[in-house]
Structure formats: structure tokens, C-alpha cells
Amino acid sequence: MQAYSRRPLTPIPALQLPSGHLQPVNANNFVIGSGAGCNLRLKDRGVAERHLILQRAGEYWQAALISLEASAQVNKAPMNGIVRLRNGDTIKLGRTRMRFVEDGAAVGMTGLLWSRMWMFALILVAALVIMALALAANNQRQASVMPMPSETLATPMESTVVPTPEPTPPPPVISIIVPTAPAVPIPTDTPEVEAWPTVSGLLPTALPETEEEIFPGCPRPNGFQIITVAEGESLEDLAQRYGSSVTRLRRANCLDSNLVKSGDRLYVPEG
């Protein structure tokens, strides 16, 4: 009798994002970038439209840069050419870090198992609490309906005379006069709150971004101001306008490449 061996299924790798979400690498040529046609789209101003590609090479995966101006790091080392990926490698594009997992299904199943165990523990604790409350209510109900001891009945040959208790005089009433504090007038004038400036009479839907939200993890250097990149401006144009260099601007703004887009916020020297 001929025996047939079943070939094990090839595990599907995944990228674990900073939020903890697992993004399956479900294509042999998996493109990462900020463009709309990428398999994984990152909202990071340091990421090019087509920044990095993950490719299957036989039994392992490798990564390579697509854009000539783009840069990336694998395990905090700059990428030079094609890099072979291993389980647990850390990839950094712009300001986004992600972890390469060879078997994304196993990691996701482990997280699902832990979440179900926590749910089962919560259900068990809730059931124990409900049982304890029901037992306490039952004991209280039984104590309230417990019969009182019967009084001794008088026999026909004997008569029991129950003495009538004498009325107790009411206690004397003591009146205490508490001085009342003078009434404090409550101001009725409410300070007017200046209305937020609106456009076409509509209220604002969100507060302006703070500097920490615009530049996460990149504090402003001394002597620098914040500007907005206009249409068609490049990092070289800004360096020439503000009397600086491209390297100094990249270091001040924590950038991994020279790529800037219209509407980006940047630190530039004052003056």
C-alpha cells in the first residue's frame, strides 16, 4: 500500500505595525509606500510613494529600496542593496518602525488565544460574583421568614396576668439656635467667552495640532522656526533661502531622505 505525505502549508509572513496590527504580506512582490497603489500605505512624510519592496526568494524573503532618494534601516543598520529578512527583524521607513514576522498566522493565533483566555477568566469571575450575591440574598430571605418562638399559652386551670407597663414621660425638648451666616451674593455676570473664529459661520471641527503632534519625537532646535513647504519647493531651495545646508535641515527635522512635499511642516533657521 502506497503512503502519501501531505506537504505542509507555507506560512504567510506579516508586518507588525506600531499599533500592534498584523499586516499580512500576501503578495510575492509586496510594495510599501505612501502612494495609493501600494500594498501597505503609510501616512509618513518621510516615506516615498513607492519606497520599499518585499520579495519572496525561494524559502526566504528579501527587501530592497525602490526609490533612489529613499532610505531605510533594518535592525538600525542602513540598507545597502538587497537585504535578506529573518524572523523578528525591525524595519524603519521614515519615522515608522515595523517588525517582520515569518508566520503571521501563528502570532495572530497566539494573541487570539490570550484574548479568549482573558474573556473566559472574566466570565468565570462574573459568574462567581453572581453566585455569591444570590447566596447572600437567599440567606437574608430565610432569616426574614424564620418563625418566632411561640408564647406560652395559659391552661384553663391557670390564669396569667400580664402587667401593663407604665407610660414613659416624653424627654424634654431642647432647642438649639444655630446662628446663620450672612448670605453671600452670587455674581450673576458671567464672563463672555470669545468665540472661536469660524469660516462661513461654521464651528471648528478640531483644535489645531500641537508641535508635539506635528513633530513626534523630534524637538525644535534652538534658533529654529516652523514653516510650511509651498508647492514646488524642495529641501535644497529651503536650505538656500534660509542660509543653511540640506544636511543640517535633515538633522534638525529627523528626516531619513531629502524628500519633502507641499504642506509639510519643517524646522528652519530663524532670521
Tab-separated table of C-alpha atoms in Angstrom:
chain	number	residue	atom	x	y	z
A	1	MET	CA	0.000	0.000	0.000
A	2	GLN	CA	1.498	3.296	-1.077
A	3	ALA	CA	1.624	6.063	1.522
A	4	TYR	CA	1.162	9.718	0.549
A	5	SER	CA	2.743	12.517	2.597
A	6	ARG	CA	0.934	15.799	2.943
A	7	ARG	CA	3.118	18.806	2.193
A	8	PRO	CA	2.952	21.435	4.988
A	9	LEU	CA	1.384	24.747	4.073
A	10	THR	CA	3.806	27.634	3.530
A	11	PRO	CA	3.378	30.157	6.363
A	12	ILE	CA	2.302	33.665	5.347
A	13	PRO	CA	4.607	36.348	6.791
A	14	ALA	CA	3.281	39.575	8.251
A	15	LEU	CA	4.418	43.043	9.317
A	16	GLN	CA	3.600	44.049	12.894
A	17	LEU	CA	2.851	47.794	12.885
A	18	PRO	CA	3.408	50.157	15.863
A	19	SER	CA	-0.303	49.837	16.733
A	20	GLY	CA	0.106	46.055	17.146
A	21	HIS	CA	-1.910	45.279	13.989
A	22	LEU	CA	-0.561	42.434	11.840
A	23	GLN	CA	-0.487	43.253	8.105
A	24	PRO	CA	-0.178	40.007	6.074
A	25	VAL	CA	2.436	40.038	3.301
A	26	ASN	CA	0.065	38.366	0.857
A	27	ALA	CA	1.927	39.110	-2.395
A	28	ASN	CA	5.242	37.874	-3.748
A	29	ASN	CA	6.119	41.495	-4.614
A	30	PHE	CA	4.787	43.471	-1.619
A	31	VAL	CA	5.222	47.257	-2.101
A	32	ILE	CA	5.330	49.654	0.865
A	33	GLY	CA	4.999	53.422	0.416
A	34	SER	CA	2.741	56.451	0.736
A	35	GLY	CA	1.115	56.100	-2.698
A	36	ALA	CA	-2.400	54.849	-3.322
A	37	GLY	CA	-1.271	51.794	-5.315
A	38	CYS	CA	0.924	50.272	-2.594
A	39	ASN	CA	0.100	47.032	-0.783
A	40	LEU	CA	0.835	48.793	2.527
A	41	ARG	CA	0.242	52.558	2.581
A	42	LEU	CA	1.974	54.560	5.343
A	43	LYS	CA	0.985	58.110	6.280
A	44	ASP	CA	4.534	59.303	6.947
A	45	ARG	CA	6.093	62.332	5.288
A	46	GLY	CA	9.476	60.555	5.323
A	47	VAL	CA	8.113	57.713	3.149
A	48	ALA	CA	8.187	57.944	-0.654
A	49	GLU	CA	5.246	56.969	-2.866
A	50	ARG	CA	6.937	53.624	-3.707
A	51	HIS	CA	9.572	53.263	-1.005
A	52	LEU	CA	10.369	49.573	-0.308
A	53	ILE	CA	9.517	46.177	-1.814
A	54	LEU	CA	9.437	42.778	-0.105
A	55	GLN	CA	10.078	39.823	-2.429
A	56	ARG	CA	9.912	36.066	-1.934
A	57	ALA	CA	13.173	34.397	-2.930
A	58	GLY	CA	12.579	30.656	-2.620
A	59	GLU	CA	12.277	29.746	1.056
A	60	TYR	CA	13.066	33.216	2.440
A	61	TRP	CA	12.098	36.892	1.942
A	62	GLN	CA	14.245	39.857	0.985
A	63	ALA	CA	13.818	43.642	0.978
A	64	ALA	CA	15.054	46.270	-1.476
A	65	LEU	CA	14.606	50.034	-1.966
A	66	ILE	CA	12.566	51.202	-4.956
A	67	SER	CA	13.139	54.978	-4.899
A	68	LEU	CA	16.681	56.252	-5.415
A	69	GLU	CA	16.125	59.076	-2.917
A	70	ALA	CA	14.579	56.781	-0.281
A	71	SER	CA	16.407	55.269	2.657
A	72	ALA	CA	15.537	52.610	5.197
A	73	GLN	CA	17.028	50.711	8.117
A	74	VAL	CA	16.947	47.026	9.044
A	75	ASN	CA	17.813	46.367	12.699
A	76	LYS	CA	19.077	50.011	12.974
A	77	ALA	CA	21.553	49.455	10.097
A	78	PRO	CA	21.160	51.422	6.818
A	79	MET	CA	20.052	49.327	3.850
A	80	ASN	CA	22.579	48.913	1.061
A	81	GLY	CA	21.223	46.846	-1.806
A	82	ILE	CA	19.119	43.739	-1.168
A	83	VAL	CA	18.761	42.587	2.458
A	84	ARG	CA	17.562	39.122	3.489
A	85	LEU	CA	14.872	39.262	6.171
A	86	ARG	CA	14.683	36.998	9.189
A	87	ASN	CA	12.016	36.473	11.799
A	88	GLY	CA	11.880	39.405	14.217
A	89	ASP	CA	13.842	41.898	12.043
A	90	THR	CA	12.930	45.553	12.611
A	91	ILE	CA	12.344	47.721	9.511
A	92	LYS	CA	12.277	51.540	9.754
A	93	LEU	CA	10.841	53.738	6.972
A	94	GLY	CA	10.836	57.446	7.779
A	95	ARG	CA	9.542	57.577	11.346
A	96	THR	CA	7.608	54.292	11.171
A	97	ARG	CA	9.013	51.111	12.684
A	98	MET	CA	7.579	47.676	11.932
A	99	ARG	CA	8.615	44.095	12.740
A	100	PHE	CA	8.870	41.280	10.186
A	101	VAL	CA	7.196	38.040	11.332
A	102	GLU	CA	7.735	34.878	9.272
A	103	ASP	CA	4.487	33.204	10.426
A	104	GLY	CA	1.848	35.889	10.926
A	105	ALA	CA	-0.926	33.346	11.452
A	106	ALA	CA	0.856	31.801	14.456
A	107	VAL	CA	1.388	35.200	16.084
A	108	GLY	CA	-2.229	36.180	15.445
A	109	MET	CA	-3.466	32.826	16.828
A	110	THR	CA	-1.378	33.348	19.994
A	111	GLY	CA	-2.921	36.790	20.525
A	112	LEU	CA	-6.392	35.363	19.883
A	113	LEU	CA	-5.758	32.550	22.395
A	114	TRP	CA	-4.668	35.028	25.065
A	115	SER	CA	-7.696	37.245	24.438
A	116	ARG	CA	-10.050	34.263	24.729
A	117	MET	CA	-8.374	33.143	27.951
A	118	TRP	CA	-8.861	36.642	29.415
A	119	MET	CA	-12.501	36.603	28.309
A	120	PHE	CA	-13.049	33.187	29.917
A	121	ALA	CA	-11.448	34.415	33.163
A	122	LEU	CA	-13.714	37.491	33.226
A	123	ILE	CA	-16.806	35.349	32.609
A	124	LEU	CA	-15.769	32.987	35.425
A	125	VAL	CA	-15.242	35.867	37.873
A	126	ALA	CA	-18.613	37.380	36.931
A	127	ALA	CA	-20.337	34.003	37.480
A	128	LEU	CA	-18.743	33.628	40.918
A	129	VAL	CA	-19.839	37.143	41.912
A	130	ILE	CA	-23.417	36.451	40.775
A	131	MET	CA	-23.489	33.166	42.735
A	132	ALA	CA	-22.193	34.904	45.879
A	133	LEU	CA	-24.839	37.648	45.600
A	134	ALA	CA	-27.605	35.085	45.050
A	135	LEU	CA	-26.469	33.053	48.086
A	136	ALA	CA	-26.391	36.164	50.299
A	137	ALA	CA	-29.895	37.185	49.152
A	138	ASN	CA	-31.209	33.672	49.843
A	139	ASN	CA	-29.757	33.657	53.371
A	140	GLN	CA	-31.281	37.069	54.072
A	141	ARG	CA	-34.681	35.889	52.808
A	142	GLN	CA	-34.590	32.801	55.027
A	143	ALA	CA	-33.668	34.884	58.070
A	144	SER	CA	-36.618	37.241	57.458
A	145	VAL	CA	-39.243	34.426	57.328
A	146	MET	CA	-37.903	32.395	60.289
A	147	PRO	CA	-40.842	31.659	62.757
A	148	MET	CA	-40.745	33.366	66.154
A	149	PRO	CA	-40.887	31.143	69.307
A	150	SER	CA	-44.485	30.555	70.346
A	151	GLU	CA	-45.689	32.169	73.531
A	152	THR	CA	-46.654	30.024	76.494
A	153	LEU	CA	-50.398	29.512	76.464
A	154	ALA	CA	-52.308	29.666	79.756
A	155	THR	CA	-54.084	26.492	80.754
A	156	PRO	CA	-57.747	26.576	81.823
A	157	MET	CA	-56.768	25.981	85.475
A	158	GLU	CA	-54.215	28.825	85.495
A	159	SER	CA	-54.591	32.461	84.542
A	160	THR	CA	-51.656	34.582	83.532
A	161	VAL	CA	-51.789	38.281	84.320
A	162	VAL	CA	-49.552	40.396	82.152
A	163	PRO	CA	-48.631	43.665	83.872
A	164	THR	CA	-49.277	46.802	81.866
A	165	PRO	CA	-46.146	48.909	81.539
A	166	GLU	CA	-46.372	52.433	82.858
A	167	PRO	CA	-46.220	55.170	80.267
A	168	THR	CA	-42.819	56.781	79.985
A	169	PRO	CA	-42.854	60.586	80.060
A	170	PRO	CA	-41.517	62.142	76.834
A	171	PRO	CA	-37.999	63.537	77.031
A	172	PRO	CA	-37.644	67.294	77.386
A	173	VAL	CA	-37.310	69.214	74.122
A	174	ILE	CA	-34.043	71.112	73.879
A	175	SER	CA	-33.981	73.846	71.282
A	176	ILE	CA	-30.619	74.831	69.841
A	177	ILE	CA	-30.303	78.115	67.996
A	178	VAL	CA	-27.664	77.943	65.324
A	179	PRO	CA	-26.512	81.324	64.019
A	180	THR	CA	-26.904	81.594	60.303
A	181	ALA	CA	-24.132	83.015	58.179
A	182	PRO	CA	-24.940	86.108	56.164
A	183	ALA	CA	-25.921	85.344	52.629
A	184	VAL	CA	-23.113	85.857	50.146
A	185	PRO	CA	-24.311	87.357	46.907
A	186	ILE	CA	-23.574	85.148	43.939
A	187	PRO	CA	-22.301	87.075	40.953
A	188	THR	CA	-24.710	86.861	38.096
A	189	ASP	CA	-22.446	88.335	35.460
A	190	THR	CA	-20.887	85.510	33.501
A	191	PRO	CA	-17.722	86.415	31.626
A	192	GLU	CA	-18.241	86.212	27.952
A	193	VAL	CA	-16.214	83.532	26.204
A	194	GLU	CA	-14.650	84.651	22.996
A	195	ALA	CA	-15.994	82.565	20.151
A	196	TRP	CA	-13.582	80.533	18.083
A	197	PRO	CA	-13.067	82.087	14.654
A	198	THR	CA	-15.243	80.334	12.137
A	199	VAL	CA	-15.369	80.088	8.368
A	200	SER	CA	-18.737	80.832	6.740
A	201	GLY	CA	-20.396	80.660	10.160
A	202	LEU	CA	-19.438	77.022	10.796
A	203	LEU	CA	-17.957	75.931	14.115
A	204	PRO	CA	-14.461	74.336	14.047
A	205	THR	CA	-14.449	70.550	13.982
A	206	ALA	CA	-10.969	70.052	15.529
A	207	LEU	CA	-8.416	72.043	17.518
A	208	PRO	CA	-5.125	72.993	15.798
A	209	GLU	CA	-2.318	70.455	16.001
A	210	THR	CA	0.353	70.947	18.644
A	211	GLU	CA	4.050	70.965	17.913
A	212	GLU	CA	4.412	67.510	19.520
A	213	GLU	CA	1.758	66.114	17.130
A	214	ILE	CA	3.401	67.738	14.064
A	215	PHE	CA	6.936	66.645	15.034
A	216	PRO	CA	6.578	63.444	17.127
A	217	GLY	CA	9.882	62.558	18.769
A	218	CYS	CA	11.727	65.489	17.094
A	219	PRO	CA	12.064	68.571	19.385
A	220	ARG	CA	12.707	72.003	17.905
A	221	PRO	CA	16.416	73.006	17.902
A	222	ASN	CA	17.405	76.359	19.382
A	223	GLY	CA	17.198	79.222	16.917
A	224	PHE	CA	14.789	77.457	14.550
A	225	GLN	CA	11.263	78.364	13.452
A	226	ILE	CA	8.410	76.371	11.851
A	227	ILE	CA	7.441	76.959	8.182
A	228	THR	CA	5.121	75.234	5.702
A	229	VAL	CA	6.554	73.860	2.454
A	230	ALA	CA	4.971	75.572	-0.559
A	231	GLU	CA	4.099	73.966	-3.882
A	232	GLY	CA	7.207	73.074	-5.900
A	233	GLU	CA	9.718	73.780	-3.091
A	234	SER	CA	12.485	71.265	-2.354
A	235	LEU	CA	14.823	70.812	0.596
A	236	GLU	CA	17.652	72.359	-1.445
A	237	ASP	CA	15.545	75.511	-2.125
A	238	LEU	CA	14.746	75.895	1.585
A	239	ALA	CA	18.392	75.398	2.587
A	240	GLN	CA	19.484	78.124	0.120
A	241	ARG	CA	16.699	80.523	1.202
A	242	TYR	CA	17.411	80.288	4.933
A	243	GLY	CA	21.189	80.183	4.651
A	244	SER	CA	21.608	76.583	5.747
A	245	SER	CA	22.521	73.203	4.272
A	246	VAL	CA	20.498	70.140	3.304
A	247	THR	CA	22.313	68.015	5.890
A	248	ARG	CA	21.563	70.486	8.683
A	249	LEU	CA	17.864	70.669	7.749
A	250	ARG	CA	17.573	66.856	7.607
A	251	ARG	CA	19.233	66.524	11.031
A	252	ALA	CA	17.018	69.243	12.570
A	253	ASN	CA	13.812	67.634	11.180
A	254	CYS	CA	14.816	63.964	11.848
A	255	LEU	CA	14.459	63.120	8.143
A	256	ASP	CA	15.902	59.994	6.517
A	257	SER	CA	15.817	61.439	2.968
A	258	ASN	CA	15.649	64.701	1.020
A	259	LEU	CA	12.005	64.118	0.076
A	260	VAL	CA	9.530	66.850	1.159
A	261	LYS	CA	6.000	67.547	-0.083
A	262	SER	CA	3.763	70.560	-0.323
A	263	GLY	CA	2.089	71.248	3.023
A	264	ASP	CA	4.823	69.627	5.179
A	265	ARG	CA	5.936	71.481	8.358
A	266	LEU	CA	9.708	71.910	8.753
A	267	TYR	CA	12.176	73.498	11.187
A	268	VAL	CA	14.334	76.189	9.502
A	269	PRO	CA	16.806	78.694	10.992
A	270	GLU	CA	15.328	81.990	12.139
A	271	GLY	CA	16.262	85.234	10.504
